[in-house]
């Protein structure tokens, strides 16, 4: 099972970000790791 979040950009785009493979990995995910994964999926350098 893949755990995903859907991020809405300022332009109204919806981007799906795969976070991890199971709930245990999700519990171990830090906020910094979450931010980094989202930043990698954003168009351009919006998250950098």
Coordinates of C-alpha atoms in Angstrom, one line a residue:
X1 CA 0.0 0.0 0.0
X2 CA 1.4 3.4 -1.0
X3 CA 0.6 6.3 1.2
X4 CA 0.2 9.6 -0.7
X5 CA -0.8 13.2 -0.1
X6 CA -2.3 15.6 -2.6
X7 CA -0.8 19.1 -2.6
X8 CA -2.6 22.1 -4.1
X9 CA -0.4 24.7 -5.6
X10 CA -1.0 28.5 -5.7
X11 CA -1.9 28.0 -9.4
X12 CA -4.6 25.5 -8.5
X13 CA -2.7 22.4 -9.7
X14 CA -3.1 19.3 -7.7
X15 CA 0.1 17.2 -7.3
X16 CA 0.2 13.7 -5.8
X17 CA 3.3 13.0 -3.7
X18 CA 4.1 9.4 -2.7
X19 CA 5.3 9.4 0.9
X20 CA 6.0 5.8 1.9
X21 CA 5.0 2.2 1.5
X22 CA 3.3 1.5 4.8
X23 CA 1.9 3.1 8.0
X24 CA 5.1 2.3 10.0
X25 CA 7.2 4.3 7.6
X26 CA 4.7 7.1 7.8
X27 CA 4.9 7.2 11.6
X28 CA 8.7 7.5 11.2
X29 CA 8.6 10.3 8.6
X30 CA 9.6 13.7 10.0
X31 CA 8.2 17.1 8.9
X32 CA 11.5 17.9 7.2
X33 CA 11.3 14.7 5.1
X34 CA 7.7 15.5 4.2
X35 CA 8.7 19.1 3.1
X36 CA 11.6 17.7 1.0
X37 CA 9.4 15.2 -0.8
X38 CA 6.8 17.8 -1.6
X39 CA 9.5 20.3 -2.8
X40 CA 10.9 17.6 -5.2
X41 CA 7.5 17.4 -6.9
X42 CA 6.7 21.1 -7.2
X43 CA 7.2 22.6 -10.7
X44 CA 10.3 24.8 -11.1
X45 CA 12.1 25.8 -7.9
X46 CA 9.0 26.7 -6.0
X47 CA 9.9 24.5 -3.0
X48 CA 13.6 25.4 -3.0

